[in-house]
Tab-separated table of C-alpha atoms and ligand atoms in Angstrom:
chain	number	residue	atom	x	y	z
A	1	UNK	CA	0.000	0.000	0.000
A	2	UNK	CA	1.311	3.465	-0.805
A	3	UNK	CA	2.326	5.734	2.067
A	4	UNK	CA	0.201	8.363	3.731
A	5	UNK	CA	-3.340	7.337	2.878
A	6	UNK	CA	-5.246	9.846	4.944
A	7	UNK	CA	-8.684	8.844	6.195
A	8	UNK	CA	-11.013	11.465	7.656
A	9	UNK	CA	-13.137	9.832	10.359
A	10	UNK	CA	-16.434	11.513	11.226
A	11	UNK	CA	-18.308	9.405	13.808
A	12	UNK	CA	-21.283	11.812	14.032
A	13	UNK	CA	-23.896	10.983	16.666
A	14	UNK	CA	-25.526	8.073	18.480
A	15	UNK	CA	-24.196	4.659	17.534
A	16	UNK	CA	-21.961	6.348	14.957
A	17	UNK	CA	-19.704	7.020	17.945
A	18	UNK	CA	-19.560	3.301	18.734
A	19	UNK	CA	-19.350	1.599	15.329
A	20	UNK	CA	-16.882	4.075	13.813
A	21	UNK	CA	-14.116	3.663	16.433
A	22	UNK	CA	-14.687	-0.110	16.286
A	23	UNK	CA	-14.066	0.028	12.542
A	24	UNK	CA	-10.967	2.209	12.922
A	25	UNK	CA	-9.564	-0.484	15.257
A	26	UNK	CA	-10.008	-3.034	12.483
A	27	UNK	CA	-8.419	-0.738	9.874
A	28	UNK	CA	-5.531	-0.069	12.268
A	29	UNK	CA	-4.948	-3.785	12.696
A	30	UNK	CA	-4.362	-4.208	8.956
A	31	UNK	CA	-0.926	-2.810	9.631
A	32	UNK	CA	-1.222	-0.665	6.542
A	33	UNK	CA	0.040	2.898	6.197
A	34	UNK	CA	-3.344	4.459	6.845
A	35	UNK	CA	-3.562	7.529	9.026
A	36	UNK	CA	-6.719	8.758	10.652
A	37	UNK	CA	-7.901	12.240	11.585
A	38	UNK	CA	-11.137	12.536	13.497
A	39	UNK	CA	-13.614	15.361	12.958
A	40	UNK	CA	-16.854	16.364	14.616
A	41	UNK	CA	-20.270	16.655	12.998
A	42	UNK	CA	-23.893	16.297	14.043
A	43	UNK	CA	-26.292	17.061	16.846
A	44	UNK	CA	-23.788	17.103	19.714
A	45	UNK	CA	-21.395	19.551	18.086
A	46	UNK	CA	-24.378	21.676	17.004
A	47	UNK	CA	-25.377	21.958	20.669
A	48	UNK	CA	-21.829	22.767	21.765
A	49	UNK	CA	-20.704	25.063	18.979
A	50	UNK	CA	-23.841	26.202	17.222
A	51	UNK	CA	-23.048	24.391	13.971
A	52	UNK	CA	-23.517	20.724	13.060
A	53	UNK	CA	-20.738	20.900	10.490
A	54	UNK	CA	-17.719	22.907	11.631
A	55	UNK	CA	-15.486	24.375	8.938
A	56	UNK	CA	-12.532	22.160	9.927
A	57	UNK	CA	-14.638	19.040	9.295
A	58	UNK	CA	-15.386	20.051	5.717
A	59	UNK	CA	-11.734	21.047	5.208
A	60	UNK	CA	-10.537	17.745	6.695
A	61	UNK	CA	-12.887	15.720	4.493
A	62	UNK	CA	-11.760	17.762	1.500
A	63	UNK	CA	-8.091	17.165	2.236
A	64	UNK	CA	-8.376	13.445	3.046
A	65	UNK	CA	-8.040	10.612	0.534
A	66	UNK	CA	-11.371	9.190	1.721
A	67	UNK	CA	-13.839	9.632	4.573
A	68	UNK	CA	-15.427	7.147	6.939
A	69	UNK	CA	-18.662	8.557	8.335
A	70	UNK	CA	-20.811	7.146	11.142
A	71	UNK	CA	-24.327	8.467	11.543
A	72	UNK	CA	-26.287	11.680	11.697
A	73	UNK	CA	-29.477	12.297	13.635
A	74	UNK	CA	-31.648	15.413	13.730
A	75	UNK	CA	-29.031	17.378	11.802
A	76	UNK	CA	-28.711	14.788	8.989
A	77	UNK	CA	-29.724	17.287	6.302
A	78	UNK	CA	-27.051	19.737	7.457
A	79	UNK	CA	-24.369	17.065	7.767
A	80	UNK	CA	-24.689	14.192	5.302
A	81	UNK	CA	-25.873	16.195	2.311
A	82	UNK	CA	-23.045	18.785	2.471
A	83	UNK	CA	-20.460	16.064	3.153
A	84	UNK	CA	-21.637	14.052	0.143
A	85	UNK	CA	-21.377	17.260	-1.865
A	86	UNK	CA	-17.927	18.019	-0.417
A	87	UNK	CA	-16.551	14.759	-1.820
A	88	UNK	CA	-18.220	15.412	-5.191
A	89	UNK	CA	-20.370	12.299	-4.952
A	90	UNK	CA	-23.247	11.827	-7.376
A	91	UNK	CA	-23.895	8.122	-6.782
A	92	UNK	CA	-24.724	6.361	-3.539
A	93	UNK	CA	-23.978	2.668	-3.880
A	94	UNK	CA	-25.789	0.399	-1.413
A	95	UNK	CA	-25.150	-3.343	-1.698
A	96	UNK	CA	-27.775	-5.524	-0.018
A	97	UNK	CA	-26.795	-9.131	0.497
A	98	UNK	CA	-27.975	-12.058	2.598
A	99	UNK	CA	-25.021	-13.497	4.512
A	100	UNK	CA	-24.674	-17.210	5.230
A	101	UNK	CA	-25.524	-17.871	8.861
A	102	UNK	CA	-27.680	-14.769	9.292
A	103	UNK	CA	-31.447	-15.238	9.449
A	104	UNK	CA	-32.871	-13.562	6.367
A	105	UNK	CA	-36.449	-13.268	5.143
A	106	UNK	CA	-35.095	-13.692	1.614
A	107	UNK	CA	-31.796	-15.624	1.699
A	108	UNK	CA	-31.248	-15.298	-2.058
A	109	UNK	CA	-31.044	-11.481	-1.901
A	110	UNK	CA	-27.957	-10.073	-3.590
A	111	UNK	CA	-28.523	-6.736	-5.250
A	112	UNK	CA	-27.156	-3.213	-5.298
A	113	UNK	CA	-28.979	0.093	-5.234
A	114	UNK	CA	-27.355	2.924	-7.154
A	115	UNK	CA	-29.057	5.997	-5.812
A	116	UNK	CA	-28.855	9.428	-7.414
A	117	UNK	CA	-27.093	11.474	-4.748
A	118	UNK	CA	-27.505	15.158	-5.580
A	119	UNK	CA	-31.037	16.193	-6.462
A	120	UNK	CA	-34.741	15.352	-6.384
A	121	UNK	CA	-36.898	16.110	-3.350
A	122	UNK	CA	-33.990	14.987	-1.163
A	123	UNK	CA	-32.130	18.200	-1.990
A	124	UNK	CA	-34.472	19.769	0.562
A	125	UNK	CA	-35.596	22.824	-1.404
A	126	UNK	CA	-38.543	23.382	0.897
A	127	UNK	CA	-40.383	26.350	2.253
A	128	UNK	CA	-43.463	27.407	4.104
A	129	UNK	CA	-45.658	29.471	1.796
A	130	UNK	CA	-48.006	30.448	4.590
A	131	UNK	CA	-48.754	28.969	8.022
A	132	UNK	CA	-49.860	25.392	7.377
A	133	UNK	CA	-48.980	25.510	3.678
A	134	UNK	CA	-45.612	24.065	2.718
A	135	UNK	CA	-43.904	23.291	-0.554
A	136	UNK	CA	-40.958	21.366	-1.924
A	137	UNK	CA	-39.259	21.957	-5.258
A	138	UNK	CA	-38.059	18.830	-7.004
A	139	UNK	CA	-35.269	19.407	-9.492
A	140	UNK	CA	-34.428	16.496	-11.797
A	141	UNK	CA	-31.962	17.210	-14.569
A	142	UNK	CA	-30.923	15.238	-17.610
A	143	UNK	CA	-27.249	15.742	-16.667
A	144	UNK	CA	-27.540	14.309	-13.156
A	145	UNK	CA	-29.845	11.490	-14.274
A	146	UNK	CA	-27.568	10.467	-17.141
A	147	UNK	CA	-24.521	10.699	-14.890
A	148	UNK	CA	-25.939	8.254	-12.331
A	149	UNK	CA	-27.292	6.029	-15.110
A	150	UNK	CA	-23.833	5.868	-16.736
A	151	UNK	CA	-22.465	4.874	-13.342
A	152	UNK	CA	-25.128	2.191	-12.840
A	153	UNK	CA	-24.592	0.691	-16.310
A	154	UNK	CA	-20.790	0.673	-15.818
A	155	UNK	CA	-21.222	-0.923	-12.406
A	156	UNK	CA	-23.570	-3.553	-13.843
A	157	UNK	CA	-21.325	-4.248	-16.850
A	158	UNK	CA	-18.356	-4.958	-14.558
A	159	UNK	CA	-20.455	-7.564	-12.773
A	160	UNK	CA	-22.271	-8.955	-15.786
A	161	UNK	CA	-25.467	-7.745	-14.119
A	162	UNK	CA	-28.683	-6.114	-15.331
A	163	UNK	CA	-29.949	-2.620	-14.495
A	164	UNK	CA	-33.512	-1.992	-13.354
A	165	UNK	CA	-34.566	1.645	-13.270
A	166	UNK	CA	-37.026	2.580	-10.517
A	167	UNK	CA	-39.440	5.405	-11.347
A	168	UNK	CA	-42.995	6.659	-10.931
A	169	UNK	CA	-43.242	8.331	-14.314
A	170	UNK	CA	-46.915	7.432	-14.745
A	171	UNK	CA	-47.727	9.994	-12.034
A	172	UNK	CA	-44.647	12.193	-11.646
A	173	UNK	CA	-44.661	12.642	-15.409
A	174	UNK	CA	-42.219	15.509	-15.661
A	175	UNK	CA	-39.629	14.737	-12.974
A	176	UNK	CA	-39.647	10.938	-12.880
A	177	UNK	CA	-40.355	11.144	-16.617
A	178	UNK	CA	-37.061	13.000	-16.997
A	179	UNK	CA	-35.199	10.455	-14.875
A	180	UNK	CA	-36.621	7.570	-16.893
A	181	UNK	CA	-35.963	9.259	-20.271
A	182	UNK	CA	-32.363	9.967	-19.274
A	183	UNK	CA	-31.737	6.374	-18.163
A	184	UNK	CA	-33.338	5.123	-21.399
A	185	UNK	CA	-31.093	7.427	-23.442
A	186	UNK	CA	-27.986	6.052	-21.711
A	187	UNK	CA	-29.183	2.486	-22.265
A	188	UNK	CA	-29.872	3.255	-25.943
A	189	UNK	CA	-26.455	4.883	-26.459
A	190	UNK	CA	-24.807	1.769	-25.074
A	191	UNK	CA	-27.128	-0.754	-26.613
A	192	UNK	CA	-27.586	-2.085	-23.080
A	193	UNK	CA	-30.683	-4.025	-22.073
A	194	UNK	CA	-32.428	-2.818	-18.937
A	195	UNK	CA	-35.691	-3.251	-17.054
A	196	UNK	CA	-38.067	-0.553	-15.852
A	197	UNK	CA	-40.148	-0.782	-12.687
A	198	UNK	CA	-42.747	1.454	-11.083
A	199	UNK	CA	-41.230	2.022	-7.671
A	200	UNK	CA	-44.348	1.169	-5.659
A	201	UNK	CA	-44.737	-2.187	-7.375
A	202	UNK	CA	-40.971	-2.635	-7.178
A	203	UNK	CA	-41.182	-2.354	-3.384
A	204	UNK	CA	-43.560	-5.321	-3.349
A	205	UNK	CA	-41.562	-7.352	-5.865
A	206	UNK	CA	-38.359	-6.757	-3.925
A	207	UNK	CA	-39.999	-8.373	-0.916
A	208	UNK	CA	-41.427	-11.265	-2.934
A	209	UNK	CA	-38.588	-12.053	-5.319
A	210	UNK	CA	-35.421	-10.031	-4.700
A	211	UNK	CA	-33.399	-12.477	-6.790
A	212	UNK	CA	-34.963	-10.866	-9.889
A	213	UNK	CA	-32.877	-7.736	-9.308
A	214	UNK	CA	-29.167	-6.987	-9.716
A	215	UNK	CA	-28.505	-3.247	-9.955
A	216	UNK	CA	-31.420	-0.936	-9.184
A	217	UNK	CA	-30.898	2.647	-10.362
A	218	UNK	CA	-33.097	5.004	-8.340
A	219	UNK	CA	-33.946	8.647	-7.874
A	220	UNK	CA	-32.557	9.992	-4.605
A	221	UNK	CA	-35.413	9.609	-2.074
A	222	UNK	CA	-36.655	6.341	-3.613
A	223	UNK	CA	-33.147	4.890	-3.283
A	224	UNK	CA	-33.054	5.803	0.396
A	225	UNK	CA	-36.395	4.144	1.104
A	226	UNK	CA	-36.057	1.067	-1.099
A	227	UNK	CA	-32.655	0.221	0.346
A	228	UNK	CA	-34.025	0.352	3.899
A	229	UNK	CA	-36.874	-1.893	2.788
A	230	UNK	CA	-34.386	-4.336	1.303
A	231	UNK	CA	-32.365	-4.275	4.543
A	232	UNK	CA	-35.382	-5.955	6.111
A	233	UNK	CA	-34.938	-8.891	3.720
A	234	UNK	CA	-31.441	-9.733	4.897
A	235	UNK	CA	-31.461	-9.164	8.651
A	236	UNK	CA	-31.643	-5.416	9.078
A	237	UNK	CA	-29.823	-2.140	8.714
A	238	UNK	CA	-26.899	-3.360	10.797
A	239	UNK	CA	-25.668	-5.141	7.663
A	240	UNK	CA	-25.876	-2.485	4.947
A	241	UNK	CA	-22.761	-0.568	3.904
A	242	UNK	CA	-22.685	2.302	1.447
A	243	UNK	CA	-20.296	4.241	-0.730
A	244	UNK	CA	-20.811	7.845	-1.819
A	245	UNK	CA	-18.774	7.902	-4.998
A	246	UNK	CA	-18.431	9.493	-8.406
A	247	UNK	CA	-16.209	12.412	-7.406
A	248	UNK	CA	-12.473	12.811	-6.924
A	249	UNK	CA	-12.997	11.987	-3.255
A	250	UNK	CA	-15.464	9.597	-1.638
A	251	UNK	CA	-17.298	9.024	1.629
A	252	UNK	CA	-18.270	5.659	3.089
A	253	UNK	CA	-20.957	5.147	5.726
A	254	UNK	CA	-23.323	2.528	7.070
A	255	UNK	CA	-26.844	2.962	5.715
A	256	UNK	CA	-28.220	3.076	9.273
A	257	UNK	CA	-28.611	6.218	11.318
A	258	UNK	CA	-27.924	7.037	14.945
A	259	UNK	CA	-30.281	4.396	16.469
A	260	UNK	CA	-31.140	6.477	19.563
A	261	UNK	CA	-32.973	3.467	21.079
A	262	UNK	CA	-29.684	1.613	21.629
A	263	UNK	CA	-27.105	4.406	21.498
A	264	UNK	CA	-24.752	4.322	24.481
A	265	UNK	CA	-25.466	0.685	25.331
A	266	UNK	CA	-22.458	-0.694	23.444
A	267	UNK	CA	-24.528	-3.232	21.516
A	268	UNK	CA	-24.674	-1.645	18.046
A	269	UNK	CA	-23.773	-3.941	15.178
A	270	UNK	CA	-20.503	-2.652	13.659
A	271	UNK	CA	-20.796	-4.865	10.537
A	272	UNK	CA	-22.302	-2.194	8.260
A	273	UNK	CA	-19.521	0.273	9.060
A	274	UNK	CA	-16.814	-2.372	8.725
A	275	UNK	CA	-18.259	-3.423	5.358
A	276	UNK	CA	-18.317	0.266	4.374
A	277	UNK	CA	-14.622	0.415	5.285
A	278	UNK	CA	-14.026	-2.596	3.007
A	279	UNK	CA	-15.688	-0.653	0.171
A	280	UNK	CA	-13.466	2.307	1.052
A	281	UNK	CA	-10.288	0.217	0.849
A	282	UNK	CA	-11.383	-1.147	-2.525
A	283	UNK	CA	-12.137	2.362	-3.767
A	284	UNK	CA	-8.640	3.378	-2.648
A	285	UNK	CA	-7.283	0.540	-4.789
A	286	UNK	CA	-6.428	-1.613	-1.762
A	287	UNK	CA	-8.462	-4.600	-2.884
A	288	UNK	CA	-6.596	-7.173	-0.807
A	289	UNK	CA	-7.040	-5.171	2.386
A	290	UNK	CA	-10.719	-4.627	1.540
A	291	UNK	CA	-11.167	-8.338	0.934
A	292	UNK	CA	-9.512	-9.151	4.277
A	293	UNK	CA	-11.940	-6.917	6.145
A	294	UNK	CA	-14.993	-8.207	4.257
A	295	UNK	CA	-13.994	-11.852	4.684
A	296	UNK	CA	-13.384	-11.405	8.417
A	297	UNK	CA	-16.748	-9.684	8.896
A	298	UNK	CA	-18.551	-12.351	6.850
A	299	UNK	CA	-16.851	-15.081	8.847
A	300	UNK	CA	-18.022	-13.518	12.124
A	301	UNK	CA	-21.531	-13.111	10.714
A	302	UNK	CA	-21.507	-16.799	9.786
A	303	UNK	CA	-20.621	-18.271	13.167
A	304	UNK	CA	-19.274	-15.598	15.487
A	305	UNK	CA	-20.788	-13.462	18.212
A	306	UNK	CA	-23.974	-11.590	17.265
A	307	UNK	CA	-25.344	-8.302	18.458
A	308	UNK	CA	-29.021	-8.170	19.535
A	309	UNK	CA	-30.264	-6.948	16.119
A	310	UNK	CA	-29.196	-10.360	14.788
A	311	UNK	CA	-30.683	-12.256	17.711
A	312	UNK	CA	-27.537	-12.471	19.851
A	313	UNK	CA	-26.326	-10.972	23.092
A	314	UNK	CA	-22.869	-9.842	22.048
A	315	UNK	CA	-21.597	-6.304	22.375
A	316	UNK	CA	-19.977	-4.131	19.733
A	317	UNK	CA	-16.658	-4.857	21.462
A	318	UNK	CA	-17.238	-8.654	21.287
A	319	UNK	CA	-17.940	-8.512	17.554
A	320	UNK	CA	-14.964	-6.226	16.969
A	321	UNK	CA	-12.656	-8.575	18.885
A	322	UNK	CA	-13.918	-11.496	16.770
A	323	UNK	CA	-13.337	-9.589	13.524
A	324	UNK	CA	-9.830	-8.654	14.688
A	325	UNK	CA	-9.079	-12.308	15.452
A	326	UNK	CA	-10.205	-13.390	11.981
A	327	UNK	CA	-8.528	-10.643	9.951
B	1	GGG	N1	-24.965	6.658	8.227
B	1	GGG	C1	-25.885	7.345	7.497
B	1	GGG	C2	-26.910	8.024	8.317
B	1	GGG	O1	-26.632	8.770	9.201
B	1	GGG	N2	-28.141	7.731	7.974
B	1	GGG	C3	-29.265	8.386	8.513
B	1	GGG	C4	-30.026	9.116	7.467
B	1	GGG	O2	-30.864	9.929	7.789
B	1	GGG	N3	-29.738	8.831	6.225
B	1	GGG	C5	-30.333	9.445	5.135
B	1	GGG	C6	-29.530	9.265	3.886
B	1	GGG	O3	-28.758	8.344	3.795
B	1	GGG	O4	-29.700	10.065	2.968
């Protein structure tokens, strides 16, 4: 591994403060020349300093080779969205996979959501027109839609997989219509086959037959919701990593949030963050190191200690110790 790979670590709030340090311990144990700088973001720093995203955090993320992020709570819109923008990400990649040994509603699930990461209703262009009357502006552009579609088709081609585009263009004719037209144009340019699915029906089909899907290209908010739904097929959000990619820099984070119901108890499942770190290592070109982390996590999921979300009684520290042993 090349020298001085600088990782910005932003634990955020809630269980982000438990699973992120656990993951840094695993990265440290790889004995690779990674260096870590920790930065604050989220609800706690907002209370202390009046801003959820201090300037030095954005500068640190900007300067780092990659960022490992934990979780954001009430201030998510002021933290995750600007950080994703800071790394220039336009695609949020969320693999959803059933792991051997983990109870899953749908054990054959193995798919990846590629979520548009910059626009749509998720951009939060909202206002109150008058008391009790609110509005949200949804911007969907051909450029951003084609850009994420190109990414999804490239991603699928590398894996010999098929793209399904999720949309609701029969109702959201202009905005989802634009997204769908842009994805179709990319598919046409490439001569690539793809499937199209109305996102409400897709939600049902994902539950019934997830094996029908490989790479699901989604508008921003739909990608957030459908990936959480799919987490329920494989054992929960404690297992879903994500990569915010597309730019010169990238940010990796578990799909889950701060989990206030268990925060502080030391029982959060660190697997999603560790698997996010594996994606980060691969993105950095350190495929062997990434594979070591993923294999160790999968081995622990198969027959090691389990946190309560997976039906066990182990703590975050127990799972981390087991991953370290199997690295
Ligand atoms: N680790 C990601 C996190 O904090 N998730 C909570 C959340 O609100 N996520 C929304 C999103 O991923 O856009």
